[in-house]
mmCIF file of C-alpha atoms in Angstrom:
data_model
loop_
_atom_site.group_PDB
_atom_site.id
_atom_site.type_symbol
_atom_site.label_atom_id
_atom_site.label_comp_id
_atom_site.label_asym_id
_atom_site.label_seq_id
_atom_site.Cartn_x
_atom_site.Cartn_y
_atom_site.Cartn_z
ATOM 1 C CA UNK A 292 117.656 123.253 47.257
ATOM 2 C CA UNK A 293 120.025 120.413 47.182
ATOM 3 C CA UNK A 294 121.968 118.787 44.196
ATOM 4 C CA UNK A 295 120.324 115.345 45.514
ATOM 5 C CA UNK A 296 116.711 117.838 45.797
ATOM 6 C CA UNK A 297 116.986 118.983 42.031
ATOM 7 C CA UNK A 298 118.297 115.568 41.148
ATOM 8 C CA UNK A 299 114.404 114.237 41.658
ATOM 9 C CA UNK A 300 113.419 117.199 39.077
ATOM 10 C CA UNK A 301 115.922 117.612 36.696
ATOM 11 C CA UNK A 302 114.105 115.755 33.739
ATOM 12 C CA UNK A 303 115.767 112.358 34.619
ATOM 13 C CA UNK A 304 112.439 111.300 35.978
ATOM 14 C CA UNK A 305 108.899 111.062 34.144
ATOM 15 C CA UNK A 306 107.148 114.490 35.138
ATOM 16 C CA UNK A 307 104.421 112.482 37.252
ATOM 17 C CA UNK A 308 106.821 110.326 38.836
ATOM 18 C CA UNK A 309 108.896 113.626 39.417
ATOM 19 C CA UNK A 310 105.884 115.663 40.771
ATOM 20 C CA UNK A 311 104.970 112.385 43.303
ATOM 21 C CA UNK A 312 108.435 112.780 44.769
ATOM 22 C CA UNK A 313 108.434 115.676 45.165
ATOM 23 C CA UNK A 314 105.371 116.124 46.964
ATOM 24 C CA UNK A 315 106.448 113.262 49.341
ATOM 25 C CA UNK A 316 109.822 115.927 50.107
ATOM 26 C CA UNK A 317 107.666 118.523 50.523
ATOM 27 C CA UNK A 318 105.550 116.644 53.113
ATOM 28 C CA UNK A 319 108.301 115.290 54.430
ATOM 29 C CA UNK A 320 109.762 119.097 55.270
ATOM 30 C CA UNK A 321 106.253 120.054 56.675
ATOM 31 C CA UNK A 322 108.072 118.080 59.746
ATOM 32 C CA UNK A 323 110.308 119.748 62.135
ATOM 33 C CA UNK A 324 112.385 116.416 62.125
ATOM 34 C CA UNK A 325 111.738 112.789 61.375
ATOM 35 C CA UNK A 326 112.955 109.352 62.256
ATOM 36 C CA UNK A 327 113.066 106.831 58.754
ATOM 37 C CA UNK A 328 112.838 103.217 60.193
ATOM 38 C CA UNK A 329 115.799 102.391 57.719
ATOM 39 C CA UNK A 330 116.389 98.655 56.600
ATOM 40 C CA UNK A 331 118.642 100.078 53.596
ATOM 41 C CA UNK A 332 116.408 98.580 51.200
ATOM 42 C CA UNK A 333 115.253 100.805 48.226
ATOM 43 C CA UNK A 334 112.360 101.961 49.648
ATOM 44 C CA UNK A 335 113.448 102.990 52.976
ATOM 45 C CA UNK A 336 116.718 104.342 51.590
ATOM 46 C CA UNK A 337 114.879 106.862 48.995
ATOM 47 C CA UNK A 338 112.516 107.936 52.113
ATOM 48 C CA UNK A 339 116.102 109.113 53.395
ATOM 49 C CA UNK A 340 116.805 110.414 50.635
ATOM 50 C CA UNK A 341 114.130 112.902 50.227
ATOM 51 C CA UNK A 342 113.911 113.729 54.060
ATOM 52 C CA UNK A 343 117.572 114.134 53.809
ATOM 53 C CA UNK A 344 116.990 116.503 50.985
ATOM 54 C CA UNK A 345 114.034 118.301 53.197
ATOM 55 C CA UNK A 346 115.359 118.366 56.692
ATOM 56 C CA UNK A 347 118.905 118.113 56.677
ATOM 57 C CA UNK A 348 120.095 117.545 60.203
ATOM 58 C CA UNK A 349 116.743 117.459 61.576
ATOM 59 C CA UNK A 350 116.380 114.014 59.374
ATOM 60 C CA UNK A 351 117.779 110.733 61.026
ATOM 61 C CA UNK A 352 118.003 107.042 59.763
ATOM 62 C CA UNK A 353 117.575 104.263 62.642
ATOM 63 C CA UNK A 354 118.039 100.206 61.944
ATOM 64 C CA UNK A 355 116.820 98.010 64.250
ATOM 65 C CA UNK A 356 119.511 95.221 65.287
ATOM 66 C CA UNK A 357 117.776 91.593 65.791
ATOM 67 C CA UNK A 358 118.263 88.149 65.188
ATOM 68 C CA UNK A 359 116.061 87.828 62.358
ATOM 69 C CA UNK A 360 118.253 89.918 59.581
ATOM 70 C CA UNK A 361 121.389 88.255 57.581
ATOM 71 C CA UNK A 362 124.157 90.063 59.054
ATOM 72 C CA UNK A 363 125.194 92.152 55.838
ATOM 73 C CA UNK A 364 122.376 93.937 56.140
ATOM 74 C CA UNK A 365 123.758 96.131 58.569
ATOM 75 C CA UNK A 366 126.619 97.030 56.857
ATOM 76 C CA UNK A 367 124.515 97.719 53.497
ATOM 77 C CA UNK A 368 122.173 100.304 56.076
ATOM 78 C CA UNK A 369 125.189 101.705 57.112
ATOM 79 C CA UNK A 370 126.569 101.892 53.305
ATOM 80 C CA UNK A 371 123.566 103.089 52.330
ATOM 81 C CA UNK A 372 123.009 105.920 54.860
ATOM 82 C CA UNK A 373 126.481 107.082 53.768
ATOM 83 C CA UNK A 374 125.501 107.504 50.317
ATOM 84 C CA UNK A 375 123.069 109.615 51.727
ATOM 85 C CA UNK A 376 124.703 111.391 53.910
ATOM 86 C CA UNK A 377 122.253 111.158 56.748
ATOM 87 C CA UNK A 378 123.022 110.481 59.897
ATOM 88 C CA UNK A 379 122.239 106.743 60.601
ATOM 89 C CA UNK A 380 121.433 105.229 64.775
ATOM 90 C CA UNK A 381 120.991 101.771 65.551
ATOM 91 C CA UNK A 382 119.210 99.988 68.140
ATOM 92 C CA UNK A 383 119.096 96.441 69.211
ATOM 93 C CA UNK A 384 116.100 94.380 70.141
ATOM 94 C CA UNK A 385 115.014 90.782 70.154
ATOM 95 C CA UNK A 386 111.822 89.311 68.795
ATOM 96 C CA UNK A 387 112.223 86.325 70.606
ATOM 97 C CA UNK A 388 111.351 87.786 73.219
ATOM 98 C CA UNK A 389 107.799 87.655 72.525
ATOM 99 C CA UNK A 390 106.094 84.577 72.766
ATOM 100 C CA UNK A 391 103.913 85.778 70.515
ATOM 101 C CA UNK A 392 106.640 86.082 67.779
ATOM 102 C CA UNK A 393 107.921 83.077 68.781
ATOM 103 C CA UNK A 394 105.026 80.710 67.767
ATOM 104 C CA UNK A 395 105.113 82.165 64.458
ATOM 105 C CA UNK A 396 101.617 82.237 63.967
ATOM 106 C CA UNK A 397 99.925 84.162 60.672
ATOM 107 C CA UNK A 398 100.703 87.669 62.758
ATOM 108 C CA UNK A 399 104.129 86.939 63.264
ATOM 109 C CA UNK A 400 104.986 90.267 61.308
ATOM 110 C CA UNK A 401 102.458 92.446 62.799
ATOM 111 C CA UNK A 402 104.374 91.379 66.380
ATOM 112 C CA UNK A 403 107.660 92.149 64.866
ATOM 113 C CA UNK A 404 106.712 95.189 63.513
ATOM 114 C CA UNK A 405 105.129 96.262 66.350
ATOM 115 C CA UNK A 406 108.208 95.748 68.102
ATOM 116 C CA UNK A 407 110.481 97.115 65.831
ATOM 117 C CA UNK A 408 108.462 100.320 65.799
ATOM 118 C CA UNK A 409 108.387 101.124 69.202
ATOM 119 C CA UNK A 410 111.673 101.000 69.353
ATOM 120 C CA UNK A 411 111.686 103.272 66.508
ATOM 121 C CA UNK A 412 109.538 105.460 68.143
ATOM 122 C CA UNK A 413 111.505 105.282 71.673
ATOM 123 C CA UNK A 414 115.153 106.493 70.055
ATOM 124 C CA UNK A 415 112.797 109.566 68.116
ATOM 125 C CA UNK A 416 111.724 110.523 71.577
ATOM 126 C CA UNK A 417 114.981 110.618 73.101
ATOM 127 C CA UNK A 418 116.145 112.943 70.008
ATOM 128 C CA UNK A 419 113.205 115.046 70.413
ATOM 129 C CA UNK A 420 112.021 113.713 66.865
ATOM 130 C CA UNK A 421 108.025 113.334 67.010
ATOM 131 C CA UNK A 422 107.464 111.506 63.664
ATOM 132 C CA UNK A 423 108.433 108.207 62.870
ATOM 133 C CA UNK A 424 108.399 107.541 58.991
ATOM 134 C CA UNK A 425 108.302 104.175 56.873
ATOM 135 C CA UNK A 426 108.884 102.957 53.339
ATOM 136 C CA UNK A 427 105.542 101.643 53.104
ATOM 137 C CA UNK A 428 104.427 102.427 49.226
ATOM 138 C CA UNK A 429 101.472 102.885 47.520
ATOM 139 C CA UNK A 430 101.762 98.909 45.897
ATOM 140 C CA UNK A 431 102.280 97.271 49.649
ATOM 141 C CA UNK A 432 98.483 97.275 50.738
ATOM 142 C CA UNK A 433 97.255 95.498 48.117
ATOM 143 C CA UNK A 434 100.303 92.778 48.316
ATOM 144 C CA UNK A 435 97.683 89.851 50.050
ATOM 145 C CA UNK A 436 98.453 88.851 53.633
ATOM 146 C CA UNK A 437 100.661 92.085 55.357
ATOM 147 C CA UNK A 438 99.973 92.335 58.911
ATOM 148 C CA UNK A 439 102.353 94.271 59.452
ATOM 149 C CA UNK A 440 100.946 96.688 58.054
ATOM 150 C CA UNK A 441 98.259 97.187 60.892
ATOM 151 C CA UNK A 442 100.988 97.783 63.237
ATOM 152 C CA UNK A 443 102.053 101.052 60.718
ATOM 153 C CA UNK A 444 98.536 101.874 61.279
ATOM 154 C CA UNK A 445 97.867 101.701 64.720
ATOM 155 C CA UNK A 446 101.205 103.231 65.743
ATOM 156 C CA UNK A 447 100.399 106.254 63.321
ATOM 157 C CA UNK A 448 103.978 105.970 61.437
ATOM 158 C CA UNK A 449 103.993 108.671 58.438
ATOM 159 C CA UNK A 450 104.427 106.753 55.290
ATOM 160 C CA UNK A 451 105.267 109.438 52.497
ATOM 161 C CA UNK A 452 105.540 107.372 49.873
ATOM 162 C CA UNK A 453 102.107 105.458 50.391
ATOM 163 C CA UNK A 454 100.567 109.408 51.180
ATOM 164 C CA UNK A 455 101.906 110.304 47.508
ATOM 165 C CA UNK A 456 100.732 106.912 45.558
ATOM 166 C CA UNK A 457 104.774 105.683 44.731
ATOM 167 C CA UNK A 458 104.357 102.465 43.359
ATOM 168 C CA UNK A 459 107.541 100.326 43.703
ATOM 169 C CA UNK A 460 108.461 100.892 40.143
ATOM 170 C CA UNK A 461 108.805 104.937 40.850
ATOM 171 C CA UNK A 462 110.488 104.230 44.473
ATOM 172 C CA UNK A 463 113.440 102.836 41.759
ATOM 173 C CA UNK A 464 113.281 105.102 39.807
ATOM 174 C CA UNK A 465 113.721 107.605 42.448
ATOM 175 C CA UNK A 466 115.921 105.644 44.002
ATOM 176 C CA UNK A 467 118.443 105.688 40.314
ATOM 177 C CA UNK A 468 117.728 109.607 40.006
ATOM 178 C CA UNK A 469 119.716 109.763 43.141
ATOM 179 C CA UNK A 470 122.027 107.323 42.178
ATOM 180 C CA UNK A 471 121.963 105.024 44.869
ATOM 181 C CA UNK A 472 123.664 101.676 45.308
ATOM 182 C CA UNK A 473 120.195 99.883 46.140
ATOM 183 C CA UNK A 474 117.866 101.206 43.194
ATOM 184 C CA UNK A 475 117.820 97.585 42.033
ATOM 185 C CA UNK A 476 118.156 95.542 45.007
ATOM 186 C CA UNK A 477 115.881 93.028 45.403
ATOM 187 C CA UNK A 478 113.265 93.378 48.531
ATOM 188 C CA UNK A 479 114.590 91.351 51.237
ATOM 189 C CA UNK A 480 112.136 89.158 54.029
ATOM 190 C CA UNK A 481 113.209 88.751 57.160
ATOM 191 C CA UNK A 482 115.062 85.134 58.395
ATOM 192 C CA UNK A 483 111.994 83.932 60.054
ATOM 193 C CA UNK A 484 109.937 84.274 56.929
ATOM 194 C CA UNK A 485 112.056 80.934 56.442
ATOM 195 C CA UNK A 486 110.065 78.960 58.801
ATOM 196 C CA UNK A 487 106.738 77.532 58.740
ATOM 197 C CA UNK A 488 103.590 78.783 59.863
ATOM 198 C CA UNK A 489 103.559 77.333 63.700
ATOM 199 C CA UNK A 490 106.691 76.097 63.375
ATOM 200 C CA UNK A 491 108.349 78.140 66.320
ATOM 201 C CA UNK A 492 111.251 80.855 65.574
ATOM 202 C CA UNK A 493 114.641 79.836 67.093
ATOM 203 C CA UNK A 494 118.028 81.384 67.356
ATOM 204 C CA UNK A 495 119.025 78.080 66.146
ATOM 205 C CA UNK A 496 116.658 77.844 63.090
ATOM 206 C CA UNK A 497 117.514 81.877 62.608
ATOM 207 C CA UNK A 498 121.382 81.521 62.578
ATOM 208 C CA UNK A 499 121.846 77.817 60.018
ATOM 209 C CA UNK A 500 119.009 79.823 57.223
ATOM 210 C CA UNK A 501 121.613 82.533 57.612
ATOM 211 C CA UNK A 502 124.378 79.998 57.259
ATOM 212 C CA UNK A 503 122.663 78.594 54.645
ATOM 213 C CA UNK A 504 121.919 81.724 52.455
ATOM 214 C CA UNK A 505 125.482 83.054 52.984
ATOM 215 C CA UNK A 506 126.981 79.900 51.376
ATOM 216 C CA UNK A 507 124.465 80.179 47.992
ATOM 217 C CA UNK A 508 125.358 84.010 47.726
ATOM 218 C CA UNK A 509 129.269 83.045 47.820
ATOM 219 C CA UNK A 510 128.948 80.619 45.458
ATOM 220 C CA UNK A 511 126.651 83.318 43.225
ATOM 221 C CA UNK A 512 123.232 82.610 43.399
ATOM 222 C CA UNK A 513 121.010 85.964 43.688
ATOM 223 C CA UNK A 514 117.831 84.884 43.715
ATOM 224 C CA UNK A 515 117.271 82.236 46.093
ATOM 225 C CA UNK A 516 115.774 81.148 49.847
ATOM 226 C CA UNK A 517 116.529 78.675 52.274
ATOM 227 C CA UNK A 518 113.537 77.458 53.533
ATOM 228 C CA UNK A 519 113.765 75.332 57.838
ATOM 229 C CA UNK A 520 111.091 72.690 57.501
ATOM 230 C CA UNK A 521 112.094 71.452 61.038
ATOM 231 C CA UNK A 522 115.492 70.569 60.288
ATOM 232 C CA UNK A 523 114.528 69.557 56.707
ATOM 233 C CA UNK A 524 116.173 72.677 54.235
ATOM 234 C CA UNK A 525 113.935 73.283 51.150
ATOM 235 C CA UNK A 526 116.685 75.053 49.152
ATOM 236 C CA UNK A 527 115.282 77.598 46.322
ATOM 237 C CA UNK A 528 116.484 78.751 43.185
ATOM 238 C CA UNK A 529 115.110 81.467 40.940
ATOM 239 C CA UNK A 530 114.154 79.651 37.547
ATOM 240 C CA UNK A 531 116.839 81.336 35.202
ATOM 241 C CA UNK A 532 119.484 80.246 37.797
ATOM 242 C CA UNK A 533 118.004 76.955 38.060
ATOM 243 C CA UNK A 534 119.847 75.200 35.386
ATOM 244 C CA UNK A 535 123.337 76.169 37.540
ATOM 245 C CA UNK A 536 121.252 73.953 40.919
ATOM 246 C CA UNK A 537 120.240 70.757 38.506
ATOM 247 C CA UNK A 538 124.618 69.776 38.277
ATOM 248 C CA UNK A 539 125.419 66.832 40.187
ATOM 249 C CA UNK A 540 128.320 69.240 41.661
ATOM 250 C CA UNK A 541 126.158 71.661 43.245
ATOM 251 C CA UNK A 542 124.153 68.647 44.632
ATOM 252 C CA UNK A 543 126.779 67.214 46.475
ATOM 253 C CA UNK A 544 128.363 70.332 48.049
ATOM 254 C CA UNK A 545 125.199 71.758 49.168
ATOM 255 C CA UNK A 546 124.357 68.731 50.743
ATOM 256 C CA UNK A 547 127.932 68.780 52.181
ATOM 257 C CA UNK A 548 127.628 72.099 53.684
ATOM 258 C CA UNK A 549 124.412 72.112 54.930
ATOM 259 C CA UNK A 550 124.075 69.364 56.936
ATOM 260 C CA UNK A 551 127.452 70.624 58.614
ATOM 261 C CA UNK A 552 125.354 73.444 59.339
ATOM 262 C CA UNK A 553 123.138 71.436 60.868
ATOM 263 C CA UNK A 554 119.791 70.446 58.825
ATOM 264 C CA UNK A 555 118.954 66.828 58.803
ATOM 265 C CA UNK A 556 118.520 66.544 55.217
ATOM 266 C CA UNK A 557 118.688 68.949 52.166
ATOM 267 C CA UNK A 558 116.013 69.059 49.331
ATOM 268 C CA UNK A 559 115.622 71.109 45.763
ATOM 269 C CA UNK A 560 112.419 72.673 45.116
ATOM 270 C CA UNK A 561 112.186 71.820 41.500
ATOM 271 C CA UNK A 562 109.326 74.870 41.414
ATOM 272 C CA UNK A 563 112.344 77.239 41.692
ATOM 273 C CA UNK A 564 111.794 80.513 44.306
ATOM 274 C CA UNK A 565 109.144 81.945 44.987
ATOM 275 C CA UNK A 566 107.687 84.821 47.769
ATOM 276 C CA UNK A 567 105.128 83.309 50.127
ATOM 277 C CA UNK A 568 106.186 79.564 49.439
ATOM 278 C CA UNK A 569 107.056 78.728 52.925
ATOM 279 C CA UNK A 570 103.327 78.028 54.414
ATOM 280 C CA UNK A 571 100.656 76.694 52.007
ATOM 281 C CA UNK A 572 98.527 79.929 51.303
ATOM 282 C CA UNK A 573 100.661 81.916 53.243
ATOM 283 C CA UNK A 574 102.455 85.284 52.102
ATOM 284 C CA UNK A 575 105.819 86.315 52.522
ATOM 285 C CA UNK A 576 106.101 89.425 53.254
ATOM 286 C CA UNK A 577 108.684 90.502 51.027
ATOM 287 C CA UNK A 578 108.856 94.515 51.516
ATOM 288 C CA UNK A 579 112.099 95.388 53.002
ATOM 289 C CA UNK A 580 109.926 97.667 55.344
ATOM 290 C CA UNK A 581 108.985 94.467 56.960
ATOM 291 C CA UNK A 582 112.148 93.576 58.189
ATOM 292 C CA UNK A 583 113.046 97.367 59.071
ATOM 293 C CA UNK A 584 116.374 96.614 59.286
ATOM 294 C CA UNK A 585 119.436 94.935 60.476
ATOM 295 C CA UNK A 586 120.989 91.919 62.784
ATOM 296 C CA UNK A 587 123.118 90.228 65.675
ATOM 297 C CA UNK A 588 124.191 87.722 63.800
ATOM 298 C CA UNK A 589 127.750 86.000 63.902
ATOM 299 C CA UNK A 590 130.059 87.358 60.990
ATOM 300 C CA UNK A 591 131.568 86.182 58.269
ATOM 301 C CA UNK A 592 134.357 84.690 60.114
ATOM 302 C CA UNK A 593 132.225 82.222 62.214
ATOM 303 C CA UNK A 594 133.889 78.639 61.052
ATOM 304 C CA UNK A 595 131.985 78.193 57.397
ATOM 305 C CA UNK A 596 134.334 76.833 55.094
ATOM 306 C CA UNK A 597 134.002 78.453 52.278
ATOM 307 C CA UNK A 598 136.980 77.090 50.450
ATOM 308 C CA UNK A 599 135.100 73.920 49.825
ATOM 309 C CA UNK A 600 134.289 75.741 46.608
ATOM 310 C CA UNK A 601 131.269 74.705 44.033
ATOM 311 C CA UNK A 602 132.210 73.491 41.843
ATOM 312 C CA UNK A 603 134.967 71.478 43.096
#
């Protein structure tokens, strides 16, 4: 057994908790090799931690590259896979081109998924890997409005964590027993979760959210979200960061910067962030499993001026 295997078991863990992960290794090693759809989010990064732990070689973690992902979330998968020490693929893909993405309608996840999936499952087949896992856990089904979900389902993905009833509490737990980077990383939606319910998905609307986002996180902000209402960005701000969004300084730069980005106008959302807020009774689906990974998105070097610092 590994030092990462006996780290689930070594008392560091409450003995249910414990016994849950390690029944979802165990299942895991019933596999002669497996492919973990890997965003790098804690709950696909501790599913490649225990089929790491189970398989060795015969384990694999594979991020999907599309337009819908902030672009350091590639380089936290790849981070993250290091940690590991799993081998990590990528492939690349494009939602938009689906129309069915596209149109954003209230399925717009189960099309992504689907996507993303298949291409999960097309790399497995060309390593001569038959089962394609997720990070799906045990608290995701009962998380409101998930279609993408159904396209886990119908595409039979192996979901060990959901199989051994891991809440998301345990996956971080899990996730600190192994002492990994992303234990308390928040979950992380995918860009188009940005825009409105039948407001179609662009590259254009994609790439000025991302914009967007990447100027709040320089400037500090954790918990926060951008939200394209047609050219109109509702900016977010969790509540105990709020106070830092209500200065007259922050006012004026955001403005500044975003509408070089390219929005029209820029707004506060005095209600303060918030998952699902983007479509009136909609949800957002916020597991990173939803996003399954990772980006073509310009880098950090793509003409933001970031010296323009808040505050001035």
């Amino acid at each position: 057994m590994s030092q990462k295997a006996r780290a689930v078991g070594d008392g560091s863990l409450a003995p249910e908790t414990a016994e849950k992960a390690a029944g979802a290794r165990d299942a895991l090693g019933e596999r002669d090799g497996v492919l973990v759809a890997f965003s790098g989010g804690v709950d696909s990064a501790v599913v490649a931690a225990l089929a790491a732990d189970a398989l060795g070689d015969d384990a694999v973690a594979c991020t999907a590259r599309s337009e819908t992902l902030p672009a350091a979330e590639l380089d936290d998968a790849t981070r993250v896979a290091e940690e590991i020490g799993i081998r990590h693929e990528t492939v690349t893909f494009s939602e938009l081109d689906d129309p069915n993405f596209v149109a954003n309608d209230g399925n717009r996840c189960y099309h992504c998924r689907t996507m993303r999936l298949g291409r999960m499952y097309e790399t497995a087949k060309e390593l001569g890997i038959e089962v394609v896992c997720d990070g799906t856990n045990a608290d995701d089904p009962g998380e409101g409005h998930r279609p993408g979900l159904r396209a886990v389902e119908e595409l039979d993905v192996f979901s060990p964590l959901l199989d051994a009833g891991i809440s998301k509490a345990e996956v971080r737990e899990i996730a600190e027993s192994y002492d990994l980077s992303v234990a308390d990383k928040p979950s992380m939606a995918c860009l188009s979760s940005r825009i409105p319910t039948g407001l179609e998905v662009t590259e254009e609307r994609l790439t000025r959210v991302e914009k967007a986002e990447r100027v709040l996180r320089e400037w500090g902000f954790e918990g926060f979200r951008v939200r394209d209402h047609d050219g109109l960005a509702r900016v977010e701000i969790a509540p105990d960061e709020l106070e830092r969004a209500l200065d007259p300084a922050f006012a004026d730069a955001v403005h500044e910067h975003l509408t070089d980005l390219g929005f029209e106008y820029v707004t506060l959302d005095m209600a303060g962030y918030r998952t699902g807020s983007v479509s009136p009774g909609g949800e957002e689906d916020g597991s990173d499993e939803a996003d399954d990974d990772a980006e073509t998105s310009e880098s950090a070097d793509d003409g933001i001026d970031l010296g323009r610092q808040y505050p001035r």
